[in-house]
C-alpha positions as a LaTeX table, in Angstrom:
\begin{tabular}{lrrr}
\hline
Residue & $x$ (\AA) & $y$ (\AA) & $z$ (\AA) \\
\hline
Met1 & 20.67 & $-28.27$ & $-101.50$ \\
Ser2 & 18.03 & $-30.97$ & $-101.12$ \\
Val3 & 18.65 & $-34.05$ & $-99.02$ \\
Ala4 & 17.20 & $-37.55$ & $-99.37$ \\
Arg5 & 17.85 & $-40.83$ & $-97.62$ \\
Leu6 & 17.14 & $-44.39$ & $-98.67$ \\
Ile7 & 16.92 & $-46.56$ & $-95.55$ \\
Asp8 & 16.90 & $-50.36$ & $-95.70$ \\
Ala9 & 14.18 & $-51.36$ & $-93.23$ \\
Gly10 & 14.82 & $-55.09$ & $-93.71$ \\
Gly11 & 12.42 & $-57.75$ & $-94.87$ \\
Gly12 & 12.24 & $-56.43$ & $-98.41$ \\
Arg13 & 11.25 & $-52.93$ & $-97.27$ \\
Val14 & 12.97 & $-49.60$ & $-97.87$ \\
Arg15 & 12.01 & $-46.15$ & $-96.61$ \\
Leu16 & 12.63 & $-43.07$ & $-98.71$ \\
Glu17 & 12.87 & $-39.82$ & $-96.76$ \\
Gly18 & 13.48 & $-36.20$ & $-97.74$ \\
Ala19 & 13.30 & $-34.48$ & $-101.11$ \\
Leu20 & 12.69 & $-36.35$ & $-104.34$ \\
Asp21 & 13.84 & $-33.84$ & $-106.93$ \\
Phe22 & 16.44 & $-32.99$ & $-109.57$ \\
Thr23 & 19.23 & $-32.65$ & $-106.98$ \\
Thr24 & 18.64 & $-36.01$ & $-105.26$ \\
Val25 & 17.47 & $-38.52$ & $-107.87$ \\
Thr26 & 20.88 & $-39.37$ & $-109.36$ \\
Asp27 & 22.26 & $-40.38$ & $-105.98$ \\
Leu28 & 19.04 & $-42.20$ & $-105.08$ \\
Leu29 & 19.15 & $-44.14$ & $-108.35$ \\
Ala30 & 22.70 & $-45.28$ & $-107.60$ \\
Arg31 & 21.82 & $-46.28$ & $-104.02$ \\
Gly32 & 18.57 & $-47.97$ & $-105.01$ \\
Glu33 & 19.90 & $-50.08$ & $-107.87$ \\
Pro34 & 21.76 & $-52.62$ & $-105.68$ \\
Leu35 & 18.64 & $-53.11$ & $-103.55$ \\
Leu36 & 16.57 & $-53.73$ & $-106.67$ \\
Arg37 & 19.14 & $-56.06$ & $-108.17$ \\
Glu38 & 19.33 & $-58.21$ & $-105.01$ \\
Ala39 & 15.66 & $-58.46$ & $-104.02$ \\
Glu40 & 12.99 & $-60.65$ & $-105.55$ \\
Ser41 & 10.38 & $-58.43$ & $-103.96$ \\
Leu42 & 10.78 & $-54.90$ & $-102.64$ \\
Ser43 & 8.44 & $-52.37$ & $-101.05$ \\
Ile44 & 9.49 & $-48.72$ & $-101.06$ \\
Asp45 & 7.69 & $-46.61$ & $-98.46$ \\
Leu46 & 7.37 & $-43.00$ & $-99.63$ \\
Ala47 & 5.68 & $-41.63$ & $-96.49$ \\
Gly48 & 8.86 & $-39.74$ & $-95.57$ \\
Val49 & 9.06 & $-37.86$ & $-98.86$ \\
Glu50 & 8.76 & $-34.17$ & $-98.00$ \\
Thr51 & 8.85 & $-32.69$ & $-101.52$ \\
Ala52 & 8.75 & $-34.22$ & $-104.99$ \\
Asn53 & 8.68 & $-33.17$ & $-108.62$ \\
Ser54 & 8.78 & $-34.81$ & $-112.05$ \\
Ala55 & 12.37 & $-35.97$ & $-111.49$ \\
Gly56 & 11.08 & $-38.01$ & $-108.57$ \\
Leu57 & 8.45 & $-39.60$ & $-110.77$ \\
Ala58 & 11.12 & $-40.42$ & $-113.35$ \\
Leu59 & 13.15 & $-42.14$ & $-110.62$ \\
Leu60 & 10.19 & $-44.29$ & $-109.57$ \\
Leu61 & 9.64 & $-45.31$ & $-113.19$ \\
Glu62 & 13.35 & $-46.13$ & $-113.62$ \\
Trp63 & 13.35 & $-48.30$ & $-110.49$ \\
Leu64 & 10.25 & $-50.04$ & $-111.81$ \\
Asp65 & 12.01 & $-50.70$ & $-115.11$ \\
Ile66 & 15.02 & $-52.22$ & $-113.32$ \\
Ala67 & 12.76 & $-54.47$ & $-111.23$ \\
Arg68 & 10.72 & $-55.61$ & $-114.22$ \\
Ala69 & 13.87 & $-56.40$ & $-116.22$ \\
Arg70 & 14.81 & $-58.77$ & $-113.40$ \\
Arg71 & 11.24 & $-60.05$ & $-113.04$ \\
Ala72 & 11.24 & $-58.82$ & $-109.46$ \\
Thr73 & 8.20 & $-57.42$ & $-107.71$ \\
Leu74 & 8.29 & $-53.75$ & $-106.74$ \\
Arg75 & 5.60 & $-51.72$ & $-105.06$ \\
Tyr76 & 5.39 & $-48.19$ & $-103.76$ \\
Val77 & 3.50 & $-47.49$ & $-100.57$ \\
Asn78 & 2.26 & $-44.24$ & $-99.08$ \\
Met79 & 2.80 & $-42.27$ & $-102.28$ \\
Pro80 & 2.66 & $-38.52$ & $-101.63$ \\
Ala81 & $-0.21$ & $-36.58$ & $-103.18$ \\
Ser82 & 2.25 & $-34.44$ & $-105.15$ \\
Leu83 & 3.66 & $-37.50$ & $-106.95$ \\
Thr84 & 0.19 & $-38.93$ & $-107.50$ \\
Arg85 & $-0.90$ & $-35.67$ & $-109.16$ \\
Ile86 & 2.19 & $-35.54$ & $-111.40$ \\
Ala87 & 1.70 & $-39.19$ & $-112.41$ \\
Ala88 & $-1.99$ & $-38.62$ & $-113.14$ \\
Phe89 & $-1.32$ & $-35.45$ & $-115.12$ \\
Ser90 & 1.32 & $-37.32$ & $-117.15$ \\
Asn91 & $-1.02$ & $-40.29$ & $-117.74$ \\
Leu92 & 1.46 & $-42.52$ & $-115.90$ \\
Arg93 & $-0.49$ & $-43.24$ & $-112.72$ \\
Asp94 & $-1.66$ & $-46.67$ & $-113.87$ \\
Leu95 & 1.92 & $-47.78$ & $-114.55$ \\
Leu96 & 2.99 & $-47.42$ & $-110.93$ \\
Pro97 & 2.39 & $-50.33$ & $-108.51$ \\
Val98 & 1.06 & $-48.24$ & $-105.61$ \\
Thr99 & $-0.61$ & $-49.39$ & $-102.40$ \\
Ala100 & $-1.95$ & $-47.28$ & $-99.56$ \\
Asp101 & 0.28 & $-48.65$ & $-96.81$ \\
Ala102 & 3.07 & $-51.13$ & $-96.14$ \\
Asp103 & 0.68 & $-53.78$ & $-94.85$ \\
Ser104 & $-1.34$ & $-53.95$ & $-98.07$ \\
\hline
\end{tabular}
């Protein structure tokens, strides 16, 4: 079974670590929603993502939808190459607010 952790790093930052796949996204969605509903601005650092597939991309899009519905700012930093390729292949890359690192 895959494992993933969502770690509140404080200051509007969250780190996502582990697998981002079909077995982890439901739990991650449930754990991420309160963070998105409380913050006006949130940065999710994906540097700790070890594996990812299309379910992971769907999760990132769902979190983005929740943030936009609240008019909150959400950005993803350190997006893994695997997710970037899936997003590009799906013509979704331009929808994702991605920056290279947490300081950008």
